[in-house]
Amino acid sequence: MTRIDQPKIEEASIKRILLVRPRRMGDIILTTPALRALRSAFPEAYLCYLVEKPYARLIEGNGLVDEVLAIKPDPGLVGLLTIIKKLRRKKFDVALDFHGGPRSALLVLASGSRWKIGYKTKYKAWVYDYLVPRSYASGPVHSVINHLNLVRILKPETGQEFSLKVPPSRPEEREKIEAFWKQAGLFSRKVLALHISAGNRFRDWGKENLVSFLEGLDSWSEVWPLLIGSKEDKAREKEILESLGRPVPSLVGQTSLGDLIAVLEKADLFVGPDSGPMHLAAALNKPIVALFGPTLPAHFAPWKAKAIILERPMACRPCRQRFCPEKNFACLKTIKPEEVIVACQNLLSSESSEKNFPRKEKGNIN
C-alpha cells in the first residue's frame, strides 16, 4: 500500500497534533483557517504550533492552539537536536507540515509522530504517511484551501467556511499606537495604511508610483495616508518624503509585529502589494486594495476579505521571482496610481454606504 493510499485515521485516536509552519508572516496567517478547522473537528485535542520566534506573536493568544513552540530562525545543529528532543517527548499522534521545506520536513520526520501529513513535493514526499497535492492540472488552488486539504486527511468533510484569525493587539501595543495617532492628528481622519514595500524588488510598486499616489490623495481631505513598512524600507521612506517635499505620517521601521496589529486595527483601509501585512489586514477584516505582480490572486488573494485586486494579465505571470524576463517588473509597476485611488474611493465609500461597492470586481473573495 502506498503512502497516499493509507486507510483513514481513526478520529478517536487523534489526541495530540503537531503543526509546523516556521515562517513567514503571510504564510503563517494563511494556516489559521486550518487551525480553526482542526479545533472545530478535535475540540479536546492538544494542538502544538512550531514557528520561528519572530512570528510567534501571530499564533500566541489566538485561542486556537494549546502551545506555541517558538524556535530560533537558525538554531544550529545543537539547537535543532534540542528541538527534536522536545518534540519526541510530546508523543504526537499526528504531524501536519504546512510548509514542506527541508527543515520542516526533517522536524516532522524526527518528531516521532505516528502519522505524518504533508504535501506531495519533489524529494520530500517520502517523509509523509499521507500526501496532498499542492498543485492541480485543473488550475491554481488558494493556499488556504491547500492547508484545509491537509486537515481533510483527518476530517474528510472539512469545509471552506473558516476565516483567518490573529490575536488582538495587547494593551501596551494599543497605547503606543494611540499615542502616535494623537500626535499625528489621525483621530479625526479616515486612515489609509500604505505598505511601501514587500521586502523584495518583485513586489515593489516603485517610488514614482507611490509618490504619484500620495499626491493624488492631496485633494481627498478626509483621508490621510499612513506609511508602514520594515526597517529595510527606511531608504524608500526617505525617497518618498524628499520627492513629496512635505511630511506624511509614517511608522516605517518603528513597529513590532504586535504594534502592526494595533495599527491595522485602527486603520480604515490597507493598500499595498501581496505581502504579510496584506494578509494581516485581511485577518483583521479591513478593506484592502491589493496590488498583485508576480504572484496570482488565485493562490494568495486576501481570504474572505472585502478586497479589490489590481493586476496585469501578463504571460510571464506567475514567476519564480528570480529574474524579470521583461527587465522592468511591468506586472506590478504598470498598475496606475489613478486606478488605485479609484479603488480606494470605492472601498471607503462602501464602508458608509454599500451602494457604491463594486461587488463583482475581479478578485473579490467574500
CSV table of C-alpha atoms in Angstrom, one decimal:
chain,number,residue,atom,x,y,z
A,1,MET,CA,0.0,0.0,0.0
A,2,THR,CA,1.5,3.4,-1.0
A,3,ARG,CA,1.5,6.3,1.4
A,4,ILE,CA,-1.2,8.2,-0.4
A,5,ASP,CA,-3.4,5.1,-0.2
A,6,GLN,CA,-3.2,4.7,3.5
A,7,PRO,CA,-6.5,3.9,5.3
A,8,LYS,CA,-8.4,6.7,7.1
A,9,ILE,CA,-7.0,7.6,10.5
A,10,GLU,CA,-9.5,6.8,13.3
A,11,GLU,CA,-10.6,10.2,14.8
A,12,ALA,CA,-10.8,8.7,18.3
A,13,SER,CA,-7.0,8.0,18.2
A,14,ILE,CA,-6.1,11.7,17.5
A,15,LYS,CA,-5.2,13.3,20.8
A,16,ARG,CA,-2.1,15.3,20.2
A,17,ILE,CA,-1.4,17.2,16.9
A,18,LEU,CA,1.8,18.9,15.8
A,19,LEU,CA,1.5,21.8,13.3
A,20,VAL,CA,4.6,23.1,11.5
A,21,ARG,CA,5.0,26.4,9.7
A,22,PRO,CA,8.2,28.1,10.7
A,23,ARG,CA,7.9,31.3,8.7
A,24,ARG,CA,6.8,34.0,7.3
A,25,MET,CA,4.0,36.4,8.3
A,26,GLY,CA,1.6,35.9,5.4
A,27,ASP,CA,2.2,32.2,5.1
A,28,ILE,CA,1.5,31.7,8.9
A,29,ILE,CA,-1.7,33.7,8.8
A,30,LEU,CA,-2.9,31.6,5.9
A,31,THR,CA,-2.7,28.5,8.0
A,32,THR,CA,-5.2,29.8,10.6
A,33,PRO,CA,-8.4,28.7,8.8
A,34,ALA,CA,-6.9,25.2,9.0
A,35,LEU,CA,-6.3,25.8,12.8
A,36,ARG,CA,-10.0,26.8,13.1
A,37,ALA,CA,-11.0,23.6,11.3
A,38,LEU,CA,-8.8,21.4,13.5
A,39,ARG,CA,-10.1,23.0,16.7
A,40,SER,CA,-13.7,22.5,15.5
A,41,ALA,CA,-13.1,18.9,14.5
A,42,PHE,CA,-11.0,18.0,17.5
A,43,PRO,CA,-12.0,20.3,20.4
A,44,GLU,CA,-10.3,18.2,23.0
A,45,ALA,CA,-7.1,17.6,21.1
A,46,TYR,CA,-3.8,19.1,22.2
A,47,LEU,CA,-2.5,21.4,19.4
A,48,CYS,CA,1.1,22.5,19.3
A,49,TYR,CA,2.3,25.0,16.6
A,50,LEU,CA,6.0,25.1,15.8
A,51,VAL,CA,7.0,28.6,14.5
A,52,GLU,CA,10.1,30.8,14.4
A,53,LYS,CA,10.4,33.3,17.2
A,54,PRO,CA,9.9,36.5,15.1
A,55,TYR,CA,6.5,35.2,14.0
A,56,ALA,CA,5.3,33.6,17.2
A,57,ARG,CA,3.2,36.7,18.0
A,58,LEU,CA,0.8,35.7,15.2
A,59,ILE,CA,-0.2,32.5,16.9
A,60,GLU,CA,0.3,33.2,20.6
A,61,GLY,CA,-3.0,34.1,22.2
A,62,ASN,CA,-5.2,33.3,19.2
A,63,GLY,CA,-7.2,30.8,21.2
A,64,LEU,CA,-6.8,28.0,18.6
A,65,VAL,CA,-3.7,26.2,19.9
A,66,ASP,CA,-2.6,24.9,23.3
A,67,GLU,CA,1.1,25.5,22.9
A,68,VAL,CA,3.4,27.6,20.7
A,69,LEU,CA,6.8,26.1,20.3
A,70,ALA,CA,8.9,29.1,19.2
A,71,ILE,CA,12.3,28.3,17.7
A,72,LYS,CA,15.3,30.4,16.6
A,73,PRO,CA,15.4,31.1,12.8
A,74,ASP,CA,18.8,29.5,12.7
A,75,PRO,CA,19.1,27.1,15.6
A,76,GLY,CA,22.3,25.4,14.5
A,77,LEU,CA,22.9,21.7,14.9
A,78,VAL,CA,22.7,21.6,18.7
A,79,GLY,CA,19.6,23.7,18.8
A,80,LEU,CA,18.0,21.5,16.1
A,81,LEU,CA,18.7,18.4,18.2
A,82,THR,CA,17.2,20.1,21.2
A,83,ILE,CA,14.0,20.9,19.3
A,84,ILE,CA,13.7,17.3,18.1
A,85,LYS,CA,14.2,16.0,21.6
A,86,LYS,CA,11.3,18.3,22.8
A,87,LEU,CA,9.1,17.1,20.0
A,88,ARG,CA,9.7,13.5,20.7
A,89,ARG,CA,8.9,13.9,24.4
A,90,LYS,CA,5.4,15.2,23.5
A,91,LYS,CA,4.4,11.9,21.8
A,92,PHE,CA,2.3,13.4,19.0
A,93,ASP,CA,-0.2,11.3,17.2
A,94,VAL,CA,-0.3,13.4,14.1
A,95,ALA,CA,2.0,16.0,12.5
A,96,LEU,CA,0.9,18.4,9.8
A,97,ASP,CA,3.5,20.1,7.7
A,98,PHE,CA,2.1,23.3,6.3
A,99,HIS,CA,5.4,24.3,4.8
A,100,GLY,CA,7.1,21.4,3.0
A,101,GLY,CA,10.6,22.9,3.1
A,102,PRO,CA,13.7,20.8,4.0
A,103,ARG,CA,13.9,21.8,7.7
A,104,SER,CA,10.2,21.5,8.4
A,105,ALA,CA,10.2,18.1,6.7
A,106,LEU,CA,13.1,17.0,8.9
A,107,LEU,CA,11.4,18.2,12.0
A,108,VAL,CA,8.2,16.3,11.1
A,109,LEU,CA,10.1,13.2,10.3
A,110,ALA,CA,12.1,13.3,13.5
A,111,SER,CA,9.2,14.3,15.7
A,112,GLY,CA,8.2,10.7,16.3
A,113,SER,CA,4.6,11.4,15.3
A,114,ARG,CA,2.7,8.3,14.5
A,115,TRP,CA,1.2,9.8,11.3
A,116,LYS,CA,2.8,12.5,9.2
A,117,ILE,CA,0.8,14.5,6.7
A,118,GLY,CA,2.3,16.8,4.1
A,119,TYR,CA,2.5,18.0,0.5
A,120,LYS,CA,3.5,15.9,-2.4
A,121,THR,CA,6.7,17.7,-3.3
A,122,LYS,CA,9.8,16.6,-5.1
A,123,TYR,CA,12.4,14.8,-3.0
A,124,LYS,CA,10.5,15.1,0.3
A,125,ALA,CA,7.3,13.2,-0.3
A,126,TRP,CA,8.8,10.1,1.2
A,127,VAL,CA,8.8,11.8,4.7
A,128,TYR,CA,5.0,11.6,5.0
A,129,ASP,CA,2.5,8.8,5.5
A,130,TYR,CA,-0.3,10.8,3.8
A,131,LEU,CA,0.3,13.1,0.8
A,132,VAL,CA,-1.8,16.0,-0.5
A,133,PRO,CA,-1.1,17.6,-3.9
A,134,ARG,CA,-0.1,21.3,-3.8
A,135,SER,CA,-1.0,21.9,-7.5
A,136,TYR,CA,-3.6,20.5,-9.8
A,137,ALA,CA,-4.0,20.2,-13.5
A,138,SER,CA,-7.4,21.9,-13.3
A,139,GLY,CA,-5.8,25.2,-12.2
A,140,PRO,CA,-4.4,27.2,-9.3
A,141,VAL,CA,-5.6,26.4,-5.7
A,142,HIS,CA,-5.6,29.0,-3.0
A,143,SER,CA,-3.0,28.4,-0.2
A,144,VAL,CA,-5.8,28.3,2.4
A,145,ILE,CA,-7.6,25.5,0.6
A,146,ASN,CA,-4.3,23.6,0.3
A,147,HIS,CA,-3.9,23.8,4.1
A,148,LEU,CA,-7.5,22.7,4.6
A,149,ASN,CA,-6.9,19.8,2.3
A,150,LEU,CA,-4.3,18.6,4.8
A,151,VAL,CA,-6.9,18.7,7.5
A,152,ARG,CA,-9.3,16.7,5.3
A,153,ILE,CA,-7.0,13.7,5.7
A,154,LEU,CA,-8.1,13.7,9.3
A,155,LYS,CA,-11.7,15.0,8.8
A,156,PRO,CA,-12.8,14.5,5.2
A,157,GLU,CA,-15.9,16.6,5.5
A,158,THR,CA,-14.0,19.8,6.4
A,159,GLY,CA,-15.4,22.7,4.5
A,160,GLN,CA,-14.1,26.1,3.4
A,161,GLU,CA,-16.1,28.3,5.8
A,162,PHE,CA,-13.2,29.0,8.1
A,163,SER,CA,-11.8,32.5,8.2
A,164,LEU,CA,-8.4,33.9,9.2
A,165,LYS,CA,-7.6,34.7,12.8
A,166,VAL,CA,-4.8,36.6,14.5
A,167,PRO,CA,-4.6,37.6,18.2
A,168,PRO,CA,-5.7,41.1,19.1
A,169,SER,CA,-3.2,43.8,20.0
A,170,ARG,CA,-2.1,43.9,23.6
A,171,PRO,CA,-2.7,47.0,25.9
A,172,GLU,CA,0.9,48.3,25.6
A,173,GLU,CA,0.8,48.0,21.8
A,174,ARG,CA,-2.5,49.8,21.6
A,175,GLU,CA,-1.2,52.5,24.0
A,176,LYS,CA,1.8,53.1,21.8
A,177,ILE,CA,-0.2,53.4,18.6
A,178,GLU,CA,-2.9,55.5,20.3
A,179,ALA,CA,-0.2,58.0,21.3
A,180,PHE,CA,1.1,58.1,17.7
A,181,TRP,CA,-2.5,58.6,16.4
A,182,LYS,CA,-2.9,61.6,18.7
A,183,GLN,CA,0.5,63.1,17.8
A,184,ALA,CA,-0.2,62.8,14.1
A,185,GLY,CA,-3.7,64.1,14.3
A,186,LEU,CA,-5.2,61.0,12.9
A,187,PHE,CA,-8.2,60.6,15.2
A,188,SER,CA,-10.5,62.8,13.1
A,189,ARG,CA,-9.5,61.2,9.8
A,190,LYS,CA,-10.0,58.1,7.8
A,191,VAL,CA,-6.6,56.4,7.8
A,192,LEU,CA,-5.2,54.6,4.7
A,193,ALA,CA,-2.3,52.3,5.7
A,194,LEU,CA,0.1,52.3,2.7
A,195,HIS,CA,2.6,49.5,2.7
A,196,ILE,CA,5.5,50.9,0.8
A,197,SER,CA,7.4,47.7,0.2
A,198,ALA,CA,7.0,43.9,0.4
A,199,GLY,CA,10.6,43.0,1.1
A,200,ASN,CA,11.8,42.4,-2.5
A,201,ARG,CA,12.0,44.1,-5.8
A,202,PHE,CA,9.5,41.9,-7.4
A,203,ARG,CA,6.7,43.3,-5.2
A,204,ASP,CA,8.0,46.9,-5.2
A,205,TRP,CA,5.4,49.2,-6.8
A,206,GLY,CA,8.2,51.8,-7.2
A,207,LYS,CA,8.9,55.2,-5.8
A,208,GLU,CA,7.3,57.1,-8.7
A,209,ASN,CA,4.0,55.3,-8.3
A,210,LEU,CA,4.0,55.7,-4.6
A,211,VAL,CA,4.7,59.4,-4.8
A,212,SER,CA,2.1,59.9,-7.5
A,213,PHE,CA,-0.5,58.0,-5.5
A,214,LEU,CA,0.2,60.2,-2.4
A,215,GLU,CA,0.0,63.4,-4.5
A,216,GLY,CA,-3.3,62.1,-5.8
A,217,LEU,CA,-4.7,61.9,-2.3
A,218,ASP,CA,-3.9,65.6,-1.6
A,219,SER,CA,-7.4,66.7,-2.7
A,220,TRP,CA,-9.1,64.0,-0.6
A,221,SER,CA,-9.0,65.9,2.6
A,222,GLU,CA,-10.9,63.4,4.8
A,223,VAL,CA,-8.4,60.6,4.2
A,224,TRP,CA,-4.8,60.7,5.4
A,225,PRO,CA,-2.2,58.2,4.4
A,226,LEU,CA,0.0,56.4,6.9
A,227,LEU,CA,3.2,54.8,5.6
A,228,ILE,CA,4.0,51.4,7.0
A,229,GLY,CA,7.0,49.1,6.4
A,230,SER,CA,10.0,47.4,7.9
A,231,LYS,CA,13.4,48.9,8.9
A,232,GLU,CA,14.6,47.8,5.4
A,233,ASP,CA,12.1,50.3,3.9
A,234,LYS,CA,13.6,53.4,5.6
A,235,ALA,CA,15.6,54.3,2.4
A,236,ARG,CA,12.4,54.2,0.4
A,237,GLU,CA,10.5,56.2,3.0
A,238,LYS,CA,13.2,58.9,2.7
A,239,GLU,CA,13.0,58.9,-1.1
A,240,ILE,CA,9.2,59.4,-0.9
A,241,LEU,CA,9.3,62.2,1.6
A,242,GLU,CA,12.0,64.0,-0.2
A,243,SER,CA,10.1,63.8,-3.5
A,244,LEU,CA,6.9,65.0,-1.9
A,245,GLY,CA,8.6,67.9,-0.1
A,246,ARG,CA,6.3,67.6,2.9
A,247,PRO,CA,5.8,65.3,5.9
A,248,VAL,CA,3.5,62.3,5.8
A,249,PRO,CA,2.6,60.3,8.9
A,250,SER,CA,4.9,57.3,9.0
A,251,LEU,CA,5.6,54.3,11.1
A,252,VAL,CA,8.1,52.7,8.7
A,253,GLY,CA,10.6,50.7,10.7
A,254,GLN,CA,9.0,51.7,14.0
A,255,THR,CA,6.6,48.8,14.7
A,256,SER,CA,6.9,45.3,16.1
A,257,LEU,CA,4.5,42.7,14.9
A,258,GLY,CA,2.2,43.4,17.7
A,259,ASP,CA,2.4,47.1,17.0
A,260,LEU,CA,1.4,46.4,13.4
A,261,ILE,CA,-1.6,44.6,14.6
A,262,ALA,CA,-2.6,47.6,16.6
A,263,VAL,CA,-2.0,49.9,13.6
A,264,LEU,CA,-4.2,47.9,11.2
A,265,GLU,CA,-6.9,47.5,13.9
A,266,LYS,CA,-7.2,51.3,13.8
A,267,ALA,CA,-6.7,51.9,10.0
A,268,ASP,CA,-9.7,52.2,7.7
A,269,LEU,CA,-8.1,50.8,4.6
A,270,PHE,CA,-5.0,48.9,3.6
A,271,VAL,CA,-3.2,49.5,0.3
A,272,GLY,CA,-0.2,47.5,-0.8
A,273,PRO,CA,1.3,44.5,-2.6
A,274,ASP,CA,0.7,40.8,-1.9
A,275,SER,CA,2.5,40.6,1.4
A,276,GLY,CA,2.3,39.6,5.0
A,277,PRO,CA,0.7,42.9,6.1
A,278,MET,CA,-1.9,42.4,3.4
A,279,HIS,CA,-2.9,39.1,4.9
A,280,LEU,CA,-2.8,40.6,8.4
A,281,ALA,CA,-5.2,43.3,7.2
A,282,ALA,CA,-7.5,40.6,5.8
A,283,ALA,CA,-7.4,38.7,9.2
A,284,LEU,CA,-8.5,42.0,10.9
A,285,ASN,CA,-11.4,42.4,8.4
A,286,LYS,CA,-10.1,45.6,6.9
A,287,PRO,CA,-11.0,46.7,3.3
A,288,ILE,CA,-8.0,46.1,1.0
A,289,VAL,CA,-6.7,47.4,-2.3
A,290,ALA,CA,-4.2,44.7,-3.2
A,291,LEU,CA,-1.6,45.1,-6.0
A,292,PHE,CA,-0.6,41.7,-7.5
A,293,GLY,CA,2.6,41.4,-9.6
A,294,PRO,CA,4.4,38.1,-9.9
A,295,THR,CA,2.0,36.1,-7.7
A,296,LEU,CA,-1.6,35.1,-8.6
A,297,PRO,CA,-4.7,36.1,-6.6
A,298,ALA,CA,-5.9,32.5,-7.3
A,299,HIS,CA,-3.1,31.4,-4.9
A,300,PHE,CA,-2.9,34.3,-2.4
A,301,ALA,CA,-5.8,36.7,-2.6
A,302,PRO,CA,-6.9,38.2,0.7
A,303,TRP,CA,-9.0,35.3,2.2
A,304,LYS,CA,-12.7,36.2,2.8
A,305,ALA,CA,-11.9,39.9,2.7
A,306,LYS,CA,-13.6,42.9,1.1
A,307,ALA,CA,-10.9,43.5,-1.5
A,308,ILE,CA,-10.3,45.0,-4.9
A,309,ILE,CA,-7.4,43.3,-6.6
A,310,LEU,CA,-5.4,45.2,-9.3
A,311,GLU,CA,-3.2,43.2,-11.6
A,312,ARG,CA,-1.9,42.9,-15.2
A,313,PRO,CA,-2.6,39.8,-17.3
A,314,MET,CA,1.0,39.2,-18.4
A,315,ALA,CA,2.1,35.9,-20.0
A,316,CYS,CA,5.1,35.7,-17.6
A,317,ARG,CA,2.9,35.5,-14.5
A,318,PRO,CA,3.3,33.8,-12.1
A,319,CYS,CA,7.0,33.8,-11.9
A,320,ARG,CA,9.6,32.3,-9.5
A,321,GLN,CA,10.8,35.8,-8.6
A,322,ARG,CA,14.5,35.1,-9.5
A,323,PHE,CA,14.7,37.4,-12.5
A,324,CYS,CA,12.3,39.5,-14.5
A,325,PRO,CA,12.0,38.4,-18.2
A,326,GLU,CA,10.7,41.9,-19.0
A,327,LYS,CA,13.6,43.5,-17.0
A,328,ASN,CA,11.2,46.2,-15.8
A,329,PHE,CA,8.8,44.5,-13.3
A,330,ALA,CA,5.9,45.7,-15.5
A,331,CYS,CA,3.5,43.2,-13.9
A,332,LEU,CA,3.4,45.5,-10.9
A,333,LYS,CA,4.8,48.8,-11.9
A,334,THR,CA,2.3,49.4,-14.8
A,335,ILE,CA,-0.6,49.5,-12.3
A,336,LYS,CA,-1.5,53.1,-12.4
A,337,PRO,CA,-1.8,55.3,-9.2
A,338,GLU,CA,-5.1,56.6,-10.6
A,339,GLU,CA,-6.5,53.1,-10.6
A,340,VAL,CA,-5.5,52.6,-7.0
A,341,ILE,CA,-7.1,55.9,-6.0
A,342,VAL,CA,-10.4,54.9,-7.6
A,343,ALA,CA,-10.4,51.5,-5.9
A,344,CYS,CA,-9.7,53.2,-2.6
A,345,GLN,CA,-12.7,55.6,-3.1
A,346,ASN,CA,-15.0,52.7,-3.9
A,347,LEU,CA,-14.0,50.7,-0.9
A,348,LEU,CA,-14.1,53.6,1.6
A,349,SER,CA,-17.5,54.8,0.3
A,350,SER,CA,-18.8,51.3,0.7
A,351,GLU,CA,-18.0,51.4,4.4
A,352,SER,CA,-20.6,54.1,4.9
A,353,SER,CA,-22.9,53.0,2.0
A,354,GLU,CA,-22.9,49.6,0.4
A,355,LYS,CA,-24.4,51.2,-2.7
A,356,ASN,CA,-21.1,52.1,-4.3
A,357,PHE,CA,-19.2,48.8,-3.6
A,358,PRO,CA,-18.2,47.0,-6.9
A,359,ARG,CA,-19.3,43.6,-5.8
A,360,LYS,CA,-18.2,41.9,-8.9
A,361,GLU,CA,-14.8,43.4,-9.1
A,362,LYS,CA,-12.3,40.7,-10.2
A,363,GLY,CA,-10.5,39.1,-7.2
A,364,ASN,CA,-13.1,39.8,-4.5
A,365,ILE,CA,-13.4,36.9,-2.1
A,366,ASN,CA,-16.4,37.1,0.1
